[in-house]
CSV table of C-alpha atoms in Angstrom, one decimal:
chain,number,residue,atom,x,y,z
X,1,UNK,CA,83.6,100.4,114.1
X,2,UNK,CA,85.4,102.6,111.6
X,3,UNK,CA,89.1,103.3,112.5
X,4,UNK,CA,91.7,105.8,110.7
X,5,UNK,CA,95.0,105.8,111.0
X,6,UNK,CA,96.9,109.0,110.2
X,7,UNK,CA,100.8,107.5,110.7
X,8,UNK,CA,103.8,109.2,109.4
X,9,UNK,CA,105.6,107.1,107.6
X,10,UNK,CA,104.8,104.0,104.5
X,11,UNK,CA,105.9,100.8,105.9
X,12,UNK,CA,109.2,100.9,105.9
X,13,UNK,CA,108.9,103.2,108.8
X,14,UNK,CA,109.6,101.1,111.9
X,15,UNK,CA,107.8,103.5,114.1
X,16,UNK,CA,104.0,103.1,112.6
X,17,UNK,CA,105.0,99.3,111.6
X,18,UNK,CA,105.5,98.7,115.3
X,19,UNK,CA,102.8,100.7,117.2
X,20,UNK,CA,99.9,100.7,114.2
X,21,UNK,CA,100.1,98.1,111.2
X,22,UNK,CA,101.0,95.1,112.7
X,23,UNK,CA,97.9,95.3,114.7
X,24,UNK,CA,95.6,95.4,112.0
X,25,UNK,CA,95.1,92.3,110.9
X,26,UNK,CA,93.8,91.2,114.8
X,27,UNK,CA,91.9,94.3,114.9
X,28,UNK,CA,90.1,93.1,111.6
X,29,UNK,CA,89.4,89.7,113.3
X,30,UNK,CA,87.5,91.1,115.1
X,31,UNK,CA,85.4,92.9,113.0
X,32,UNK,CA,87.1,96.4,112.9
X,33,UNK,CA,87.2,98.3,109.7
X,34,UNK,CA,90.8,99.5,109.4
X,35,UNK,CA,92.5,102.5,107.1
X,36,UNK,CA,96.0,103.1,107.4
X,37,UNK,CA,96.9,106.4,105.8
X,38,UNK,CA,100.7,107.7,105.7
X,39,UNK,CA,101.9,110.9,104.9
X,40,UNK,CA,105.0,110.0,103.4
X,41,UNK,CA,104.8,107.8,100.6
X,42,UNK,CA,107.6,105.3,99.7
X,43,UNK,CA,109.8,107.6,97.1
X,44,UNK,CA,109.9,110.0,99.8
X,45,UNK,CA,110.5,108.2,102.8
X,46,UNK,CA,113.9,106.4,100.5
X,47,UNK,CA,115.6,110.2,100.0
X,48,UNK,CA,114.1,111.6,103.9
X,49,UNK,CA,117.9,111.0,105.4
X,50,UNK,CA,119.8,111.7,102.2
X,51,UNK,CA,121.7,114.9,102.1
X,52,UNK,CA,120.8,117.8,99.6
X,53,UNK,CA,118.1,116.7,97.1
X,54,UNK,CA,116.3,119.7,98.3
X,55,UNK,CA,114.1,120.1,95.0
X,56,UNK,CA,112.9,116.3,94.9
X,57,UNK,CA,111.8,116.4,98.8
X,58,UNK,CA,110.1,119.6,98.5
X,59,UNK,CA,108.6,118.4,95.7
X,60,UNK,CA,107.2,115.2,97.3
X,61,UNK,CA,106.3,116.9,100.3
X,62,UNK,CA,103.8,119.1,98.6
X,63,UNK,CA,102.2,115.8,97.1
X,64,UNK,CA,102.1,114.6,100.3
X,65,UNK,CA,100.6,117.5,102.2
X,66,UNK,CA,98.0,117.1,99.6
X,67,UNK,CA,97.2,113.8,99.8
X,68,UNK,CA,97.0,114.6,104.3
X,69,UNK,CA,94.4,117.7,103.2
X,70,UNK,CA,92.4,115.2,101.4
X,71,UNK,CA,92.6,112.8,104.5
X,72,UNK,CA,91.1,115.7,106.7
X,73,UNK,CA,87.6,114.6,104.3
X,74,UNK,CA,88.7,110.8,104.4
X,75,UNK,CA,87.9,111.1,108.5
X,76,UNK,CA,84.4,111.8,108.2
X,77,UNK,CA,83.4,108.8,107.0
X,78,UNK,CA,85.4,106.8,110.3
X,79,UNK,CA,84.2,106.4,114.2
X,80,UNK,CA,87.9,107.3,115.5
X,81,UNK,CA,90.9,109.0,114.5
X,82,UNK,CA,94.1,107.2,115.4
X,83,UNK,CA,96.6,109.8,115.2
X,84,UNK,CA,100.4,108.4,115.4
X,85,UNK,CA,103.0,110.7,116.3
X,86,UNK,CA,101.4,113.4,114.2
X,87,UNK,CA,99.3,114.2,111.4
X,88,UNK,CA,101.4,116.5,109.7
X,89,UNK,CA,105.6,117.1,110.6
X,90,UNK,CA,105.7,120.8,110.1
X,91,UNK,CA,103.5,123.8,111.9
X,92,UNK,CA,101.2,123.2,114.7
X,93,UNK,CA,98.3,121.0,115.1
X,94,UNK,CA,96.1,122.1,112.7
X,95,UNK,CA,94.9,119.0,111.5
X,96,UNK,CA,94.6,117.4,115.2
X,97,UNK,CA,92.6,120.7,116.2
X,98,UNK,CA,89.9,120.6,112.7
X,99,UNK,CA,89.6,117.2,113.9
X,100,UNK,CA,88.7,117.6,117.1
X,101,UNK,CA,86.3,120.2,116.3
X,102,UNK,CA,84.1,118.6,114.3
X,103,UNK,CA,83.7,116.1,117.2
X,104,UNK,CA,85.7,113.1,116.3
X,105,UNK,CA,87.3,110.7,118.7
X,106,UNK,CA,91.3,111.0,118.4
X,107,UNK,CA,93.2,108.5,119.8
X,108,UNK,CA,96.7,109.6,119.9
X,109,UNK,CA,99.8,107.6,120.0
X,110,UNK,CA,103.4,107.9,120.6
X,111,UNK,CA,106.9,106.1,121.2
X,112,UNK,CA,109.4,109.3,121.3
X,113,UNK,CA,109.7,111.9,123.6
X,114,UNK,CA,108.8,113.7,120.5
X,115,UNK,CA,108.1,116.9,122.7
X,116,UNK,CA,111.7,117.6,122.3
X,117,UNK,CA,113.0,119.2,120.0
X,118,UNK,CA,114.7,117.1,117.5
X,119,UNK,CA,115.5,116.9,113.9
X,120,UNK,CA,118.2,114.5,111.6
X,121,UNK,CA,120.9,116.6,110.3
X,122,UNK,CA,120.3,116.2,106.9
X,123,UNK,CA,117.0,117.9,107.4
X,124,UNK,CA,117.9,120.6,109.9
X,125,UNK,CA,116.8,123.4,107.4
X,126,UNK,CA,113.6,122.3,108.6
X,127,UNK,CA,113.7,122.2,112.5
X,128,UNK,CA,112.6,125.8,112.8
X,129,UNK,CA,109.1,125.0,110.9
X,130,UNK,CA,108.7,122.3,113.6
X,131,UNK,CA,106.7,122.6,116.7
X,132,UNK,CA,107.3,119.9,119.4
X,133,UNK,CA,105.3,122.0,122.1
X,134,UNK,CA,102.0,120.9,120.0
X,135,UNK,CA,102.1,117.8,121.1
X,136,UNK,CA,101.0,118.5,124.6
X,137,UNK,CA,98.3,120.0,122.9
X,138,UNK,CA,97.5,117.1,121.1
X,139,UNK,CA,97.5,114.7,124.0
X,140,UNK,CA,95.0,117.1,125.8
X,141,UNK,CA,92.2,117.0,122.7
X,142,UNK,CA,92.9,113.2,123.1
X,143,UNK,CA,90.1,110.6,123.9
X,144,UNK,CA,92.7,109.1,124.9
X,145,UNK,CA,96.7,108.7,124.6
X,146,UNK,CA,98.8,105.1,124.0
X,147,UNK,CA,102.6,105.6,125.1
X,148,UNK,CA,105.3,103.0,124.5
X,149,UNK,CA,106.8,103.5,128.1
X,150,UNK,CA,106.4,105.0,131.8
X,151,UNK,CA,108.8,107.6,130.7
X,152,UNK,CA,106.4,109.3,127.8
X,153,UNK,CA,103.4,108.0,130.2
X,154,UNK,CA,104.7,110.6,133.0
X,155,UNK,CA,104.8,113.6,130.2
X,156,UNK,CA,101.5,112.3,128.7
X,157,UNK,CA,99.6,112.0,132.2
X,158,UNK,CA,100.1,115.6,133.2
X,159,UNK,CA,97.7,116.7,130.0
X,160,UNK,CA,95.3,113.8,129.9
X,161,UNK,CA,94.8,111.4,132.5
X,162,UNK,CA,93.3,108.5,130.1
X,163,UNK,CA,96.7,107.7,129.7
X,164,UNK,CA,98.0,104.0,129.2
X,165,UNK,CA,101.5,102.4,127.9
X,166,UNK,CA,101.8,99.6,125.7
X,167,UNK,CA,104.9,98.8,125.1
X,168,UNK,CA,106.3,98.2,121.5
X,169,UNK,CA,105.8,95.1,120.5
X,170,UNK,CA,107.3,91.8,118.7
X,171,UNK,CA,105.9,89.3,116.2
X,172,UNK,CA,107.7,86.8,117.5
X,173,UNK,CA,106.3,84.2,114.6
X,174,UNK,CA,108.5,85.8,112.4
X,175,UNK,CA,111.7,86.9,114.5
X,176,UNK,CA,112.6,83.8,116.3
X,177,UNK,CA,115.6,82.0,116.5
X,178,UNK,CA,117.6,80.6,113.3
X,179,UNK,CA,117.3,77.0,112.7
X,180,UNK,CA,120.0,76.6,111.0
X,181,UNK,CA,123.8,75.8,112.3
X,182,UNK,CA,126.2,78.2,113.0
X,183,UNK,CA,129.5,77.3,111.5
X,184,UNK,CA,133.2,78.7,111.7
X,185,UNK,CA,135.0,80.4,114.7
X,186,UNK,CA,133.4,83.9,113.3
X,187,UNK,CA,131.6,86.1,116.0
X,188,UNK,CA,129.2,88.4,115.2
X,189,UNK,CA,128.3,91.4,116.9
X,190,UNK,CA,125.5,93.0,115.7
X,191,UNK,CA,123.6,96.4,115.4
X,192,UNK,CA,120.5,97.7,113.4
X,193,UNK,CA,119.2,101.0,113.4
X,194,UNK,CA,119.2,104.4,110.6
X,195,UNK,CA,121.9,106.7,110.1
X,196,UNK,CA,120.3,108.9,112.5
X,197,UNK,CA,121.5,106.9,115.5
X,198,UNK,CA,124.8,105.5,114.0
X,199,UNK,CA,126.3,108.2,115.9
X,200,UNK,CA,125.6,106.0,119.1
X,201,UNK,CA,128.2,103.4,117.7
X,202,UNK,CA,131.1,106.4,117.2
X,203,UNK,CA,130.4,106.3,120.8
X,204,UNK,CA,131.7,103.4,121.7
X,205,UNK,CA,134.1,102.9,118.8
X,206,UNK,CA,137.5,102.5,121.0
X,207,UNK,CA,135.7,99.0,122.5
X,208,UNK,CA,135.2,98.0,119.2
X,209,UNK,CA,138.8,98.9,118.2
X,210,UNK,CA,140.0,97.2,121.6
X,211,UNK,CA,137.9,93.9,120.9
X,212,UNK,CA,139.6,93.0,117.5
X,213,UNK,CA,142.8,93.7,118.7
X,214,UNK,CA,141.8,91.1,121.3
X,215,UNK,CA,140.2,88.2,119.0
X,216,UNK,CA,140.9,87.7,115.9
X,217,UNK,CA,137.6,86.4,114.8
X,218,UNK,CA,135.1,89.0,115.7
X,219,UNK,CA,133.2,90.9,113.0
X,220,UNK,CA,131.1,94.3,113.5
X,221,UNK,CA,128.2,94.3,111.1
X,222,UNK,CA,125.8,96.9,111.0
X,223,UNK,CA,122.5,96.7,109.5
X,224,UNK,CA,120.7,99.7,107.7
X,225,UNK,CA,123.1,102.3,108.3
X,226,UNK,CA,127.1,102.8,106.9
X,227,UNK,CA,129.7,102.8,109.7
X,228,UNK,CA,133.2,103.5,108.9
X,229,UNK,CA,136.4,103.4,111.0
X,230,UNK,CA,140.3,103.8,109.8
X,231,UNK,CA,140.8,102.1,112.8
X,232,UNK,CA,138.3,98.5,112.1
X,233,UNK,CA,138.9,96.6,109.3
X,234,UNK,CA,136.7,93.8,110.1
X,235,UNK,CA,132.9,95.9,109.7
X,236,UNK,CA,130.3,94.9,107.4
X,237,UNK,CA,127.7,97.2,106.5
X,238,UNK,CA,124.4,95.8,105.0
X,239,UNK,CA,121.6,97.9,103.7
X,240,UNK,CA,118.5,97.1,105.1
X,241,UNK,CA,115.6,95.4,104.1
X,242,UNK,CA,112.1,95.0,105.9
X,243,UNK,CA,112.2,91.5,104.2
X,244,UNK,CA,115.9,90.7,105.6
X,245,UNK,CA,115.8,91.8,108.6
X,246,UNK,CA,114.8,88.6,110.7
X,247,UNK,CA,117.7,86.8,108.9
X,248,UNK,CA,120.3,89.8,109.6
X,249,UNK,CA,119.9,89.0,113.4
X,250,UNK,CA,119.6,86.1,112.9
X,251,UNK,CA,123.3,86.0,112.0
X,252,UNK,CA,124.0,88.2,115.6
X,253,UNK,CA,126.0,86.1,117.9
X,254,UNK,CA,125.6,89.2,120.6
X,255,UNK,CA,123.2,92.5,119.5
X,256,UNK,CA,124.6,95.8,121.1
X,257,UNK,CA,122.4,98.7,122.0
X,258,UNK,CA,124.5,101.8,122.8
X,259,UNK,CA,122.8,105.0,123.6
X,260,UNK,CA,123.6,108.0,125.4
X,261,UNK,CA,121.6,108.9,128.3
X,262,UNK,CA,119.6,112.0,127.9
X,263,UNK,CA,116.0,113.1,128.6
X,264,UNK,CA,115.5,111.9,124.1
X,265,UNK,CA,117.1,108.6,124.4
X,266,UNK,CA,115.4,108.2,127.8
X,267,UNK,CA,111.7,108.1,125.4
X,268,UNK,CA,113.3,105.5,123.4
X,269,UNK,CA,111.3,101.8,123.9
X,270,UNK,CA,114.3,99.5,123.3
X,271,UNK,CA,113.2,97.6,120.2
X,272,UNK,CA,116.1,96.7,119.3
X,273,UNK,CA,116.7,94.8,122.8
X,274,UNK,CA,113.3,93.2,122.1
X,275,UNK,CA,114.0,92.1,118.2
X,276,UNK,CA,117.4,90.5,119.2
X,277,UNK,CA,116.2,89.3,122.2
X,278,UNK,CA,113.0,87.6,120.4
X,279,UNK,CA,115.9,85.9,117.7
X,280,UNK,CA,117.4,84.3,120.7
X,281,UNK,CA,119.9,87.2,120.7
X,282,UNK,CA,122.5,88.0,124.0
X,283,UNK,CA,122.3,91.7,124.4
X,284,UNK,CA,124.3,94.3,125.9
X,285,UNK,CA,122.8,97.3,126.0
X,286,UNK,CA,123.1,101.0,127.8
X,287,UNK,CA,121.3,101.5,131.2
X,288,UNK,CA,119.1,104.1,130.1
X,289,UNK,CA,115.4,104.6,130.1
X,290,UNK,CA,113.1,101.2,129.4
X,291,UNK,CA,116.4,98.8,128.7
X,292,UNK,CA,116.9,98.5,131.8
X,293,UNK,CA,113.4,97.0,132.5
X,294,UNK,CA,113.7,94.9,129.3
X,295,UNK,CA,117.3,93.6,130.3
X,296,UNK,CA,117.7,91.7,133.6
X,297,UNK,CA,121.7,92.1,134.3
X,298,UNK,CA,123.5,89.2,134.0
X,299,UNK,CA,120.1,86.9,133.7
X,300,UNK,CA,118.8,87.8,129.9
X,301,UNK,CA,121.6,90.4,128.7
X,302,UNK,CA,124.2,93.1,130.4
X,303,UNK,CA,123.8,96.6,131.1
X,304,UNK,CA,127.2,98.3,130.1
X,305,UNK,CA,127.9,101.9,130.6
X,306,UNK,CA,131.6,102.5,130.6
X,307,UNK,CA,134.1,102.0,127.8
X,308,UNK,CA,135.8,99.0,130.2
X,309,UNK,CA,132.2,97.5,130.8
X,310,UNK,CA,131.4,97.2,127.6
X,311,UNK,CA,134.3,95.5,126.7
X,312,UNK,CA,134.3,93.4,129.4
X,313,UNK,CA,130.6,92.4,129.1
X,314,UNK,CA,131.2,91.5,125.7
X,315,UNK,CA,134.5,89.7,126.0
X,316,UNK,CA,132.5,87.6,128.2
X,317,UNK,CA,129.7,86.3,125.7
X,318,UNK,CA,132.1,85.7,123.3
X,319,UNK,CA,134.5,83.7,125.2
X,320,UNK,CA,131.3,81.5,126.3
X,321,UNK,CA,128.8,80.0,123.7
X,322,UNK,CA,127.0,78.5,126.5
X,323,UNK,CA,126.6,81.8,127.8
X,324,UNK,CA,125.6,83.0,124.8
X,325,UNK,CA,122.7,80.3,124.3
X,326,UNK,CA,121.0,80.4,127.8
X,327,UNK,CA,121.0,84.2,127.7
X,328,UNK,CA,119.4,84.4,124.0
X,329,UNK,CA,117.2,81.3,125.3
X,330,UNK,CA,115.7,83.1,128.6
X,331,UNK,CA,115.4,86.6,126.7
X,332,UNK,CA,113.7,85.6,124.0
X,333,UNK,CA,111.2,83.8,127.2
X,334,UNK,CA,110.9,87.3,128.5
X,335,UNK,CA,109.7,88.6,125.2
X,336,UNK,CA,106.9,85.9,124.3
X,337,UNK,CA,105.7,86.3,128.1
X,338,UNK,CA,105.7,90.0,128.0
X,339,UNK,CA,106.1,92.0,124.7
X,340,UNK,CA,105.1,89.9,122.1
X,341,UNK,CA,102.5,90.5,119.6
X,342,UNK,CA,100.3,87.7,120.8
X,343,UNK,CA,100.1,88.8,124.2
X,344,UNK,CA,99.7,92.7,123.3
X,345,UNK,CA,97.4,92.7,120.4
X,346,UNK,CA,94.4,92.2,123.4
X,347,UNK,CA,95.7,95.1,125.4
X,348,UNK,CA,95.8,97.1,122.1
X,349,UNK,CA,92.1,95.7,121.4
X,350,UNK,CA,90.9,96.9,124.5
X,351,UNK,CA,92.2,100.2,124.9
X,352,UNK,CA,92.4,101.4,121.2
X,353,UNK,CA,88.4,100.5,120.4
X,354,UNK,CA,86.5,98.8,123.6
X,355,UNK,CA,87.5,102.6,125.4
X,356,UNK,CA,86.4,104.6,122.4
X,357,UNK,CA,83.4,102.6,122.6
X,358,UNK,CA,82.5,103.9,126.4
């Protein structure tokens, strides 16, 4: 079997990283021809978030739209069609619909209530050439549809029944916990994510401010996007790096998830949870959507909601290392037992090729 995969992003896209190309290489074990085609490439995916450069976007989008069109001829040669999120960002489904016409199997894919509308605010010139309302057309021309959680499953189902989740998942041969000694009275409290959800951390700025007033020794660092408070003088901002980014939570002594809750966030697959979790990580995270599934209170991590919960959740795990250890110890458990590459590649086996083969 011939498979291609029309993804949205080059690899420094966590999205198609997580849910397509880190499956391939157990897919190709097993004797399935694999093609992984983005429609970004990498020098426009770097300047996607950055304000203004209108001219040098549009001028890389037009390559890129090209480069999709010429994908639309690539498919005729492949058995299925694995479609992540969408073929093409602006417009309807077009390319989904061409596709389904000339009688291919599609295999669609998501991990965002990307039905909603929602679009970065450096690119919301663009949100009125978006169409979130094709992608219930999308699921419906489906063979079938792969969700990351019950949430998206529940929109998905009520278009196409051969609906199934698999939840994001963790190579947990490469993010695992540090080997190396911790030294120094520093506490780390750690976040990684884009610019497009820093806004979560503003959220929750006054605990930050009302933990370093309370020790001395705790720093903030964020990891791929820059936070900045007149009130915090101890945050660290690192750019990120797909190469780095084991080591940068590595250095977490407690990973923090904050989100607000509402019916986007609520489509979110807590992968963040899951990476610090699989590092041997503590976690506190929101209560909203799948992290509270991922995050048994109190057992593997907190669920913190209110500005005093938070703190105090927090203050907790860094008053007590041992805390700290058994916590990261028994997440990172959970994760190799239920999210973890090695236990998901199968699933992803059977549903992505075994059910296109019935």
């Amino acid at each position: 079997m011939k498979i291609l995969f029309l993804v949205p992003y080059p690899t420094e896209g966590a999205s198609n990283r997580i849910r397509v190309e880190q499956f391939i290489p157990y897919l190709e074990s097993r004797g399935i021809s694999c093609k992984v085609r983005p429609f970004m490439n990498t020098p426009f995916y770097r300047i996607l978030y950055s304000p203004g450069k209108i001219f040098e976007k549009g001028f890389w989008f037009v390559i890129c739209t090209l480069n999709r069109l010429l994908d639309m001829i690539r498919a005729f040669y492949y058995d299925v069609v694995f479609i992540h999120r969408e073929a093409y960002p602006l417009g309807g489904p077009f390319i989904e619909t061409v596709l389904s016409w000339t009688g291919k199997t599609i295999v669609f894919d998501f991990d965002d209530a990307i039905f909603l509308p929602n679009t970065s605010r450096q690119n919301i010139r663009i949100e009125k050439f978006k169409r979130p309302s094709k992608i219930a057309k999308i699921i419906n021309m489906s063979r079938l549809v792969i969700v990351g959680n019950s949430y998206l499953g529940e929109y998905a189902e009520r278009f196409n029944k051969n609906t199934f989740v698999i939840p994001s998942s963790v190579d947990t041969d490469t993010y695992k916990p540090s080997t190396e000694s911790r030294h120094g009275a520093e506490i780390v409290i750690g976040w990684i994510g884009s610019n497009t959800t820093k806004a979560f951390l503003y959220d929750i700025e006054d605990v930050f401010v009302a933990l370093a007033r309370r020790y001395n020794n705790v720093v903030f660092k964020i990891v791929g996007a820059t936070f900045y408070s007149d009130r915090l003088k101890n945050v660290v901002n690192v750019k990120w790096s797909l190469a780095n980014e084991p080591r940068d939570i590595q250095s977490f002594d407690i990973g923090i998830m904050p989100m607000p809750d509402n019916e986007w966030t609520k489509g979110k697959c807590g992968y963040k949870a899951l990476l610090y979790m699989a590092c041997g990580i503590p976690v506190v995270v929101s209560p909203v959507g799948v992290n509270t599934e991922i995050v048994e209170e109190g057992v593997s991590g907190y669920l913190a909601d209110e500005k005093d919960e938070w703190i105090r959740k927090i203050a907790i795990l860094i008053d007590d290392p041992d805390k700290r250890k058994a916590m990261g110890r028994i997440g990172r458990e959970k994760v190799m037992r239920k999210y973890s590459l090695a236990v998901l590649a199968p699933e992803y086996y059977i549903n992505v090729v075994e059910r296109c083969r019935v």
